[in-house]
Short mmCIF file of C-alpha atoms in Angstrom, two decimals:
data_model
loop_
_atom_site.label_atom_id
_atom_site.label_comp_id
_atom_site.label_asym_id
_atom_site.label_seq_id
_atom_site.Cartn_x
_atom_site.Cartn_y
_atom_site.Cartn_z
CA MET O 1 19.05 9.23 25.36
CA GLY O 2 19.15 11.56 22.32
CA THR O 3 18.04 15.09 21.80
CA ARG O 4 14.80 16.12 23.53
CA TRP O 5 13.44 19.38 21.87
CA LYS O 6 10.98 21.38 23.78
CA GLY O 7 7.86 21.40 21.82
CA LYS O 8 7.05 21.60 18.05
CA ASN O 9 9.27 23.21 15.50
CA THR O 10 11.96 24.04 18.00
CA ALA O 11 14.41 21.66 16.04
CA SER O 12 13.95 23.61 12.88
CA THR O 13 14.16 27.02 14.68
CA ALA O 14 17.48 25.74 16.12
CA LYS O 15 18.67 24.50 12.79
CA SER O 16 18.07 27.81 11.00
CA ASN O 17 19.87 29.69 13.77
CA PRO O 18 23.12 27.78 14.33
CA MET O 19 24.76 28.38 17.61
CA SER O 20 28.03 29.02 15.88
CA GLN O 21 26.54 32.06 14.07
CA ILE O 22 25.00 33.54 17.33
CA ILE O 23 28.33 33.24 18.95
CA ALA O 24 30.19 34.81 16.04
CA GLN O 25 27.77 37.69 16.10
CA PHE O 26 28.00 38.02 19.88
CA GLN O 27 31.77 37.94 19.66
CA SER O 28 31.98 40.74 17.10
CA SER O 29 29.51 43.00 18.99
CA LEU O 30 31.39 42.44 22.21
CA SER O 31 34.73 43.31 20.60
CA LEU O 32 33.27 46.44 18.95
CA SER O 33 31.92 47.64 22.22
CA ASN O 34 35.28 47.38 23.99
CA ALA O 35 33.46 45.41 26.67
CA GLN O 36 34.99 44.88 30.04
CA ALA O 37 34.06 42.81 33.03
CA MET O 38 35.16 43.18 36.70
CA LEU O 39 36.46 40.30 38.73
CA SER O 40 34.44 39.75 41.89
CA ASN O 41 35.29 36.63 43.85
CA GLN O 42 34.07 33.57 41.88
CA THR O 43 32.58 35.56 39.16
CA ALA O 44 33.04 38.52 36.84
CA LEU O 45 30.37 41.24 36.66
CA PHE O 46 29.38 42.86 33.35
CA GLU O 47 27.08 45.72 32.59
CA ALA O 48 25.44 45.12 29.26
CA THR O 49 23.83 47.38 26.65
CA PRO O 50 20.33 46.23 25.46
CA ASP O 51 21.87 44.76 22.34
CA LEU O 52 24.59 42.92 24.18
CA ALA O 53 22.14 41.63 26.83
CA ASP O 54 20.05 40.16 24.06
CA LEU O 55 23.10 38.49 22.50
CA LEU O 56 24.21 37.17 25.94
CA ASN O 57 20.93 35.52 26.44
CA ARG O 58 20.82 34.02 22.89
CA SER O 59 24.39 32.65 23.24
CA CYS O 60 23.91 31.55 26.87
CA PHE O 61 26.74 33.28 28.54
CA GLY O 62 26.34 34.63 32.05
CA ARG O 63 23.46 34.91 34.29
CA GLU O 64 21.46 38.05 34.52
CA ILE O 65 21.19 39.68 38.01
CA THR O 66 17.79 40.97 38.87
CA ALA O 67 18.26 44.61 39.74
CA HIS O 68 15.83 47.21 40.99
CA ASN O 69 17.22 49.74 38.59
CA LYS O 70 15.74 48.36 35.31
CA THR O 71 17.80 50.81 33.18
CA LYS O 72 20.99 48.91 33.84
CA ARG O 73 21.31 45.23 33.07
CA TRP O 74 24.05 43.27 34.95
CA PHE O 75 25.42 39.81 34.08
CA GLN O 76 27.55 37.45 36.14
CA PHE O 77 30.03 35.23 34.43
CA THR O 78 31.44 32.06 35.89
CA LEU O 79 35.19 31.65 35.89
CA GLU O 80 35.17 29.34 32.96
CA GLU O 81 32.90 31.85 31.02
CA THR O 82 35.09 34.82 31.91
CA PHE O 83 38.22 33.04 30.74
CA PHE O 84 36.57 31.81 27.56
CA LEU O 85 35.36 35.19 26.57
CA ASN O 86 38.76 36.75 27.29
CA GLN O 87 41.10 34.05 25.96
CA ASN O 88 39.30 32.16 23.39
CA LEU O 89 36.78 34.79 21.84
CA HIS O 90 39.26 37.64 22.62
CA ALA O 91 36.24 39.87 23.04
CA LEU O 92 36.21 40.82 26.70
CA THR O 93 38.70 42.87 28.75
CA ILE O 94 38.98 41.92 32.37
CA VAL O 95 39.60 44.43 35.10
CA THR O 96 39.92 44.35 38.88
CA ASP O 97 37.66 46.15 41.31
CA LYS O 98 40.08 49.01 41.13
CA ASP O 99 39.55 49.23 37.36
CA CYS O 100 43.10 48.01 36.55
CA LYS O 101 43.38 45.84 33.52
CA VAL O 102 44.24 42.23 34.28
CA ASP O 103 46.72 40.57 31.89
CA ASN O 104 46.72 36.96 30.76
CA VAL O 105 49.06 35.55 33.35
CA GLU O 106 47.40 37.57 36.13
CA LEU O 107 43.97 36.34 35.08
CA TRP O 108 45.29 32.68 34.92
CA GLU O 109 46.69 32.86 38.41
CA TYR O 110 43.48 34.44 39.66
CA MET O 111 41.38 31.63 38.20
CA LYS O 112 43.69 28.97 39.67
CA SER O 113 43.58 30.68 43.10
CA LYS O 114 39.69 30.63 43.14
CA LYS O 115 39.35 26.99 41.88
CA ALA O 116 42.18 24.48 42.29
CA LYS O 117 40.85 22.39 39.34
CA PHE O 118 40.35 25.36 37.07
CA PRO O 119 42.88 24.26 34.30
CA GLU O 120 41.07 20.94 33.75
CA GLN O 121 37.56 22.27 34.25
CA TYR O 122 38.27 25.11 31.78
CA LYS O 123 39.77 22.84 29.13
CA ALA O 124 36.65 20.69 29.35
CA TYR O 125 34.43 23.83 29.07
CA GLU O 126 36.36 25.13 26.13
CA ASN O 127 36.38 21.81 24.38
CA LEU O 128 32.58 21.73 24.44
CA ARG O 129 32.02 25.33 23.76
CA ALA O 130 34.40 25.08 20.80
CA LYS O 131 32.08 22.52 19.38
CA ASN O 132 29.16 24.79 19.79
CA TRP O 133 27.53 23.09 22.69
CA VAL O 134 25.89 25.39 25.22
CA VAL O 135 27.48 24.57 28.52
CA ARG O 136 25.93 25.34 31.89
CA SER O 137 26.68 24.32 35.43
CA GLY O 138 25.84 20.71 36.21
CA THR O 139 25.49 21.15 40.00
CA GLN O 140 21.92 20.04 40.20
CA TYR O 141 22.75 16.65 38.60
CA GLY O 142 25.92 16.17 40.58
CA GLY O 143 28.07 16.83 37.44
CA ASP O 144 30.56 19.54 36.47
CA PHE O 145 28.54 20.83 33.58
CA VAL O 146 25.58 20.06 31.46
CA ALA O 147 25.71 20.35 27.60
CA TYR O 148 22.84 21.52 25.41
CA ARG O 149 22.67 21.08 21.65
CA HIS O 150 21.19 24.59 21.41
CA HIS O 151 19.59 27.17 23.62
CA PRO O 152 18.03 25.72 26.83
CA ALA O 153 14.68 27.38 25.80
CA LEU O 154 14.56 25.14 22.80
CA VAL O 155 16.06 21.92 23.96
CA HIS O 156 16.66 19.91 27.22
CA SER O 157 20.38 19.33 28.12
CA GLU O 158 21.73 16.28 26.55
CA PHE O 159 24.75 15.42 28.61
CA VAL O 160 25.77 15.56 32.20
CA VAL O 161 29.50 16.15 32.03
CA ILE O 162 31.99 14.92 34.56
CA VAL O 163 35.60 16.10 34.30
CA MET O 164 38.34 13.68 35.16
CA THR O 165 41.98 14.27 35.25
CA GLU O 166 44.27 11.80 33.57
CA GLY O 167 47.86 11.13 33.95
CA ASP O 168 48.30 11.97 37.57
CA ASP O 169 46.21 9.51 39.53
CA ASP O 170 48.90 9.31 42.18
CA ASP O 171 48.18 12.57 43.71
CA GLY O 172 44.47 11.50 44.16
CA SER O 173 43.30 14.23 41.73
CA ASN O 174 40.64 12.02 40.22
CA GLU O 175 38.06 12.46 42.79
CA ARG O 176 35.04 11.10 40.94
CA LEU O 177 34.25 7.72 39.57
CA ARG O 178 36.88 5.98 41.63
CA VAL O 179 34.51 3.26 42.76
CA TRP O 180 31.56 1.46 40.96
CA SER O 181 28.89 2.86 43.31
CA ASP O 182 29.86 6.34 42.35
CA LEU O 183 29.49 5.56 38.57
CA GLN O 184 26.23 3.87 39.33
CA CYS O 185 25.02 6.93 41.25
CA GLY O 186 25.92 9.14 38.16
CA LEU O 187 24.20 6.80 35.70
CA ARG O 188 20.98 6.56 37.92
CA VAL O 189 20.83 10.44 37.96
CA CYS O 190 21.26 10.71 34.21
CA GLY O 191 18.74 7.88 33.58
CA SER O 192 16.06 9.58 35.67
CA VAL O 193 16.47 12.82 33.91
CA ALA O 194 16.83 11.37 30.34
CA LYS O 195 20.45 12.58 29.84
CA THR O 196 23.66 10.87 28.98
CA LEU O 197 26.68 10.64 31.13
CA LEU O 198 29.66 12.19 29.33
CA VAL O 199 33.15 11.76 30.90
CA LEU O 200 35.83 14.18 29.66
CA SER O 201 39.18 12.99 30.67
CA VAL O 202 41.70 15.89 30.58
CA ASN O 203 45.28 14.83 30.30
CA LYS O 204 47.72 17.54 31.24
CA ASN O 205 50.51 15.70 29.49
CA GLY O 206 52.91 16.87 32.22
CA SER O 207 52.68 20.49 31.21
CA ASP O 208 53.90 23.30 33.40
CA LEU O 209 50.85 25.18 34.73
CA SER O 210 52.41 28.49 35.34
CA SER O 211 51.16 30.02 32.11
CA PRO O 212 47.74 29.73 30.30
CA SER O 213 49.61 28.52 27.24
CA CYS O 214 49.82 25.08 28.90
CA LEU O 215 46.18 24.64 27.85
CA ASP O 216 47.29 24.01 24.35
CA LYS O 217 49.20 21.00 25.45
CA PHE O 218 46.28 19.43 27.24
CA SER O 219 44.30 16.73 25.45
CA VAL O 220 40.76 15.75 26.10
CA GLU O 221 39.30 12.26 25.76
CA GLU O 222 35.45 12.02 25.50
CA ASN O 223 33.71 8.97 26.71
CA VAL O 224 29.96 8.37 26.95
CA VAL O 225 28.90 5.90 29.70
CA GLU O 226 25.65 4.21 29.35
CA ARG O 227 23.74 1.23 30.82
CA TRP O 228 23.88 -1.89 28.85
CA VAL O 229 20.51 -3.64 28.53
CA ALA O 230 21.10 -7.17 27.25
CA GLU O 231 17.44 -7.52 25.92
CA GLN O 232 17.59 -4.32 23.97
CA CYS O 233 20.72 -5.24 22.31
CA ARG O 234 20.38 -8.88 21.52
CA GLU O 235 18.83 -8.78 18.18
CA GLU O 236 19.89 -5.39 17.11
CA ASP O 237 21.40 -4.48 13.74
CA LEU O 238 24.78 -6.11 13.44
CA SER O 239 25.96 -3.81 10.85
CA GLY O 240 26.88 -1.39 13.58
CA LYS O 241 24.30 1.15 12.57
CA GLY O 242 21.87 0.14 15.32
CA LYS O 243 21.47 1.51 18.70
CA ARG O 244 24.66 2.07 20.72
CA SER O 245 25.32 -1.19 22.68
CA VAL O 246 28.42 -0.73 24.68
CA VAL O 247 28.81 0.28 28.21
CA ALA O 248 31.42 2.89 27.44
CA GLU O 249 31.76 4.25 23.95
CA GLN O 250 34.77 6.28 23.26
CA ARG O 251 34.63 9.11 20.80
CA GLU O 252 37.79 10.60 19.54
CA GLY O 253 38.32 14.34 20.15
CA ASN O 254 38.90 15.09 16.50
CA CYS O 255 35.74 17.07 15.75
CA SER O 256 36.25 20.34 13.90
CA GLY O 257 34.97 23.29 15.90
CA GLN O 258 33.40 24.82 12.77
CA GLU O 259 30.96 22.13 12.24
CA GLU O 260 27.68 22.43 14.25
CA ASP O 261 26.77 19.97 16.86
CA CYS O 262 29.56 17.54 15.92
CA LEU O 263 30.35 15.89 19.24
CA MET E 1 11.41 11.72 53.09
CA GLY E 2 9.87 9.53 55.81
CA THR E 3 8.39 6.04 55.50
CA ARG E 4 6.36 5.16 52.40
CA TRP E 5 4.15 2.16 53.03
CA LYS E 6 2.90 0.13 50.06
CA GLY E 7 -0.85 0.43 50.26
CA LYS E 8 -3.39 0.41 53.02
CA ASN E 9 -2.95 -1.34 56.39
CA THR E 10 0.63 -2.29 55.69
CA ALA E 11 1.84 -0.08 58.46
CA SER E 12 -0.38 -1.99 61.08
CA THR E 13 0.58 -5.36 59.46
CA ALA E 14 4.33 -4.41 60.01
CA LYS E 15 3.56 -3.18 63.53
CA SER E 16 1.88 -6.44 64.54
CA ASN E 17 4.76 -8.49 63.09
CA PRO E 18 7.94 -6.79 64.32
CA MET E 19 11.07 -7.69 62.32
CA SER E 20 12.91 -8.48 65.61
CA GLN E 21 10.47 -11.25 66.22
CA ILE E 22 10.77 -12.64 62.77
CA ILE E 23 14.45 -12.66 62.96
CA ALA E 24 14.47 -14.32 66.42
CA GLN E 25 12.09 -17.01 65.06
CA PHE E 26 14.33 -17.45 61.99
CA GLN E 27 17.47 -17.55 64.14
CA SER E 28 15.98 -20.25 66.35
CA SER E 29 14.80 -22.53 63.43
CA LEU E 30 18.15 -22.09 61.60
CA SER E 31 20.04 -23.14 64.72
CA LEU E 32 17.79 -26.15 65.40
CA SER E 33 18.15 -27.41 61.87
CA ASN E 34 21.92 -27.33 62.10
CA ALA E 35 21.97 -25.30 58.84
CA GLN E 36 25.02 -24.98 56.73
CA ALA E 37 25.86 -22.95 53.66
CA MET E 38 28.61 -23.49 51.12
CA LEU E 39 30.95 -20.64 50.06
CA SER E 40 30.93 -20.06 46.38
CA ASN E 41 33.02 -17.06 45.20
CA GLN E 42 31.15 -13.84 46.18
CA THR E 43 28.26 -15.77 47.78
CA ALA E 44 27.27 -18.67 50.03
CA LEU E 45 24.80 -21.19 48.75
CA PHE E 46 22.12 -22.68 50.97
CA GLU E 47 19.54 -25.39 50.50
CA ALA E 48 16.44 -24.59 52.46
CA THR E 49 13.63 -26.66 53.85
CA PRO E 50 10.08 -25.20 53.00
CA ASP E 51 9.95 -23.81 56.67
CA LEU E 52 13.24 -22.17 56.44
CA ALA E 53 12.65 -20.80 52.96
CA ASP E 54 9.53 -19.08 54.28
CA LEU E 55 11.45 -17.65 57.19
CA LEU E 56 14.29 -16.46 54.90
CA ASN E 57 11.84 -14.63 52.71
CA ARG E 58 10.04 -13.08 55.72
CA SER E 59 13.29 -11.90 57.33
CA CYS E 60 14.77 -10.86 53.98
CA PHE E 61 17.99 -12.81 54.00
CA GLY E 62 19.35 -14.21 50.71
CA ARG E 63 18.03 -14.38 47.30
CA GLU E 64 16.18 -17.45 46.01
CA ILE E 65 17.65 -19.07 42.87
CA THR E 66 15.06 -20.12 40.35
CA ALA E 67 15.58 -23.74 39.84
CA HIS E 68 13.96 -26.20 37.42
CA ASN E 69 13.90 -28.72 40.24
CA LYS E 70 11.06 -27.35 42.25
CA THR E 71 11.49 -29.76 45.19
CA LYS E 72 14.65 -28.13 46.29
CA ARG E 73 14.87 -24.48 47.17
CA TRP E 74 18.32 -22.75 46.92
CA PHE E 75 19.21 -19.44 48.35
CA GLN E 76 22.29 -17.20 47.75
CA PHE E 77 23.65 -15.12 50.63
CA THR E 78 25.87 -12.10 50.03
CA LEU E 79 29.23 -11.96 51.94
CA GLU E 80 27.66 -9.75 54.62
CA GLU E 81 24.62 -11.82 55.03
CA THR E 82 26.77 -14.90 55.26
CA PHE E 83 28.92 -13.38 58.00
CA PHE E 84 26.02 -11.93 59.89
CA LEU E 85 24.18 -15.30 60.10
CA ASN E 86 27.38 -17.01 61.11
CA GLN E 87 28.96 -14.47 63.49
CA ASN E 88 26.10 -12.51 64.82
CA LEU E 89 23.12 -14.84 64.94
CA HIS E 90 25.41 -17.78 65.46
CA ALA E 91 22.83 -19.79 63.49
CA LEU E 92 24.66 -20.95 60.23
CA THR E 93 27.67 -23.17 59.78
CA ILE E 94 29.82 -22.36 56.68
CA VAL E 95 31.56 -24.98 54.73
CA THR E 96 33.90 -24.98 51.68
CA ASP E 97 33.00 -26.67 48.48
CA LYS E 98 34.82 -29.72 49.71
CA ASP E 99 32.47 -29.68 52.72
CA CYS E 100 35.11 -28.74 55.17
CA LYS E 101 33.84 -26.54 58.02
CA VAL E 102 35.24 -22.96 57.89
CA ASP E 103 36.25 -21.49 61.35
CA ASN E 104 35.90 -17.82 62.28
CA VAL E 105 39.38 -16.59 61.21
CA GLU E 106 39.24 -18.57 57.92
CA LEU E 107 35.89 -17.05 57.13
CA TRP E 108 37.16 -13.53 58.05
CA GLU E 109 40.06 -14.03 55.75
CA TYR E 110 37.87 -15.41 52.97
CA MET E 111 35.59 -12.32 53.17
CA LYS E 112 38.50 -9.84 53.12
CA SER E 113 39.98 -11.58 50.12
CA LYS E 114 36.77 -11.32 48.11
CA LYS E 115 36.05 -7.74 49.08
CA ALA E 116 38.75 -5.34 50.18
CA LYS E 117 36.30 -3.12 52.05
CA PHE E 118 34.51 -6.03 53.78
CA PRO E 119 35.29 -4.89 57.41
CA GLU E 120 33.80 -1.49 57.05
CA GLN E 121 30.93 -2.72 54.71
CA TYR E 122 30.03 -5.50 57.15
CA LYS E 123 30.26 -3.29 60.21
CA ALA E 124 27.74 -0.82 58.46
CA TYR E 125 25.46 -3.87 57.59
CA GLU E 126 25.57 -5.32 61.10
CA ASN E 127 24.92 -1.94 62.52
CA LEU E 128 21.70 -1.56 60.59
CA ARG E 129 20.55 -5.20 60.90
CA ALA E 130 21.12 -4.99 64.76
CA LYS E 131 18.55 -2.20 64.76
CA ASN E 132 16.07 -4.25 62.83
CA TRP E 133 16.39 -2.52 59.57
CA VAL E 134 16.14 -4.84 56.50
CA VAL E 135 19.29 -4.22 54.49
CA ARG E 136 19.62 -4.97 50.76
CA SER E 137 22.06 -4.02 48.06
CA GLY E 138 22.05 -0.25 47.10
CA THR E 139 23.66 -0.77 43.74
CA GLN E 140 20.78 0.54 41.68
CA TYR E 141 20.85 3.80 43.52
CA GLY E 142 24.61 4.10 43.45
CA GLY E 143 24.88 3.24 47.23
CA ASP E 144 26.22 0.44 49.18
CA PHE E 145 23.06 -0.52 50.87
CA VAL E 146 19.33 0.37 51.05
CA ALA E 147 17.45 0.11 54.36
CA TYR E 148 13.81 -0.81 54.78
CA ARG E 149 11.81 -0.21 57.92
CA HIS E 150 10.14 -3.64 57.38
CA HIS E 151 9.66 -6.22 54.60
CA PRO E 152 10.13 -4.75 51.04
CA ALA E 153 6.67 -6.14 50.19
CA LEU E 154 5.19 -3.68 52.70
CA VAL E 155 7.26 -0.65 52.48
CA HIS E 156 9.62 1.28 50.11
CA SER E 157 13.23 1.42 51.17
CA GLU E 158 13.85 4.56 53.31
CA PHE E 159 17.62 5.09 53.20
CA VAL E 160 20.23 4.86 50.56
CA VAL E 161 23.34 3.97 52.57
CA ILE E 162 26.87 5.10 51.67
CA VAL E 163 29.64 3.61 53.82
CA MET E 164 32.73 5.89 54.50
CA THR E 165 35.85 4.93 56.40
CA GLU E 166 37.05 7.48 58.92
CA GLY E 167 40.30 7.82 60.52
CA ASP E 168 42.45 6.80 57.58
CA ASP E 169 41.89 9.38 54.80
CA ASP E 170 45.56 9.36 53.93
CA ASP E 171 45.54 6.08 52.27
CA GLY E 172 42.69 7.32 50.05
CA SER E 173 40.25 4.78 51.54
CA ASN E 174 37.34 7.29 51.35
CA GLU E 175 36.50 6.96 47.69
CA ARG E 176 33.02 8.49 47.87
CA LEU E 177 31.93 12.08 48.77
CA ARG E 178 35.26 13.61 48.34
CA VAL E 179 33.91 16.39 46.22
CA TRP E 180 30.67 18.42 46.27
CA SER E 181 29.54 17.17 42.87
CA ASP E 182 29.60 13.51 44.28
CA LEU E 183 27.37 14.48 47.16
CA GLN E 184 25.10 16.37 44.83
CA CYS E 185 24.88 13.34 42.66
CA GLY E 186 23.87 11.17 45.68
CA LEU E 187 21.30 13.65 46.87
CA ARG E 188 19.79 13.99 43.35
CA VAL E 189 19.28 10.22 43.16
CA CYS E 190 17.77 10.01 46.55
CA GLY E 191 15.47 12.91 45.89
CA SER E 192 14.29 11.48 42.65
CA VAL E 193 13.35 8.18 44.42
CA ALA E 194 11.90 9.65 47.56
CA LYS E 195 14.66 8.31 49.85
CA THR E 196 17.12 9.85 52.32
CA LEU E 197 20.87 9.68 52.08
CA LEU E 198 22.33 7.98 55.13
CA VAL E 199 26.12 8.28 55.50
CA LEU E 200 27.55 5.58 57.86
CA SER E 201 31.17 6.62 58.79
CA VAL E 202 32.98 3.60 60.14
CA ASN E 203 36.04 4.33 62.19
CA LYS E 204 38.36 1.42 62.69
CA ASN E 205 40.00 3.13 65.57
CA GLY E 206 43.42 1.77 64.50
CA SER E 207 42.44 -1.77 65.18
CA ASP E 208 44.32 -4.87 63.85
CA LEU E 209 42.33 -6.37 61.07
CA SER E 210 43.71 -9.88 61.38
CA SER E 211 40.89 -11.30 63.49
CA PRO E 212 37.12 -10.69 63.27
CA SER E 213 37.14 -9.56 67.01
CA CYS E 214 38.53 -6.16 65.61
CA LEU E 215 34.92 -5.34 64.60
CA ASP E 216 34.09 -4.84 68.33
CA LYS E 217 36.51 -1.94 68.34
CA PHE E 218 34.98 -0.18 65.25
CA SER E 219 32.63 2.62 65.88
CA VAL E 220 29.84 3.86 63.52
CA GLU E 221 28.66 7.43 63.18
CA GLU E 222 25.29 7.94 61.39
CA ASN E 223 24.65 11.09 59.47
CA VAL E 224 21.64 11.93 57.39
CA VAL E 225 22.27 14.33 54.56
CA GLU E 226 19.48 16.35 53.09
CA ARG E 227 18.86 19.31 50.93
CA TRP E 228 18.03 22.47 52.82
CA VAL E 229 15.17 24.38 51.31
CA ALA E 230 15.16 27.96 52.77
CA GLU E 231 11.45 28.67 52.11
CA GLN E 232 10.33 25.46 53.77
CA CYS E 233 12.35 26.18 56.98
CA ARG E 234 11.87 29.91 57.32
CA GLU E 235 8.72 29.92 59.54
CA GLU E 236 8.97 26.46 61.09
CA ASP E 237 8.47 25.69 64.66
CA LEU E 238 11.33 27.11 66.66
CA SER E 239 10.80 24.72 69.58
CA GLY E 240 12.93 22.18 67.64
CA LYS E 241 9.97 19.82 67.16
CA GLY E 242 9.40 21.10 63.62
CA LYS E 243 10.75 19.64 60.28
CA ARG E 244 14.40 18.88 60.11
CA SER E 245 16.09 21.97 58.91
CA VAL E 246 19.73 21.18 58.71
CA VAL E 247 21.84 20.00 55.76
CA ALA E 248 23.53 17.27 57.77
CA GLU E 249 21.84 15.97 60.84
CA GLN E 250 23.93 13.79 63.07
CA ARG E 251 22.25 10.99 64.93
CA GLU E 252 24.30 9.28 67.72
CA GLY E 253 24.78 5.64 67.44
CA ASN E 254 23.37 4.86 70.80
CA CYS E 255 20.18 3.12 69.82
CA SER E 256 19.48 -0.11 71.52
CA GLY E 257 19.14 -3.08 69.11
CA GLN E 258 16.03 -4.34 71.03
CA GLU E 259 13.86 -1.48 70.23
CA GLU E 260 12.05 -1.75 66.94
CA ASP E 261 12.98 0.77 64.11
CA CYS E 262 14.99 3.04 66.49
CA LEU E 263 17.42 4.50 64.05
#
């Protein structure tokens, strides 16, 4: 469906403020402030200074909680966001509600206990964030995530993301896209909201899930699934530069995380 | 979402021409003409006289094939339609491409060989047709069927139907609605096209599938799944006569097939 910017000049605004730079700035500010967030069930709570609150909003991490006390600004991180800020950006310390620091393995166990599919879901989240996509919950479209090319204030989300687990079908872990009607349902939703269905297949490659280092062994395969309309494709450019004309187009996961918007 | 009639006076037109009467008339004409249809892969082909073609269109069975020879009118029945016309209305003889009559058990085996989920899908189809709903393919909405209150020329389809198999989850036969994101996807599609999601759970009650008589032992549970909007429901009529206010409302499958539009 392509990128749908919200209004005039938003594309150039986005271009002159690459998300990679915003996140680098956020990462450095967060580290310098010795930031810490407290685990609270399915989220982590974070009290932000005005500067950090601004950077959180610009980099699209967390959701601000409306509080009566306007002098304090609180943010809620999802499990994936919490783990990403802690393990990938190394910028956020995680503590329990008793203010004890949570180490890597404890955090990993906590995440898995709150969400059985956390390893795959996180790998998919990290894969997109590392490529500077802004990633939010995809619940309202029946997906796991949605991905934005830049800040949601500037652009509509471009992809509805469904995470699949490859390599262990026998245990029934692939719970989506098992039947055609399910795929058709996902495509219909995407079509009606002008988004593209992105299926991220996470292969655990038989790794032992007891420590977070297993994530390095996971691989991610990215497939875009689109309707194929015969009339549209019949006379298109045969050089291969025309519109995408395949039902499922595979894109190799070899993008560099440094390059902006490279998916 | 309710019934959405197409234009003025269509509701009264529908009321004065109940689908039950149209189908009774079609059934009797079809029987009198000793009609027969020929199996052809996933369909059955039927050559209709002008009168029968008119009744087929009015009762919404089959899809007419556009032919160059306008003197002959050919219709294609789905597997469910074929079986319903043969086994429920007892109005259509089925033959092979070599013009041999196909008996009950042969037809049953043929259906199962073409569609593994035929027993459950057919039970759901028959359950709706017996209540005078017009049933068509739900593919474009990611469902198994769509159900219309009357002819599609008069009214928009009201339900997107997903068929589930109860009582044998262990063999992984429930391939839809296993995870929340899948349900959310279905609800989003329904919402965007002003339809209601109807989940028909077919319980085979452990019956032996070797003969079509097993269908009598199947039971069907009907559940409507809707979004719950807190604001809409907060001050509604507490007598129970107000708008539906539950996420999943169960309707017992005790409707009489004689009463029009009784689901």
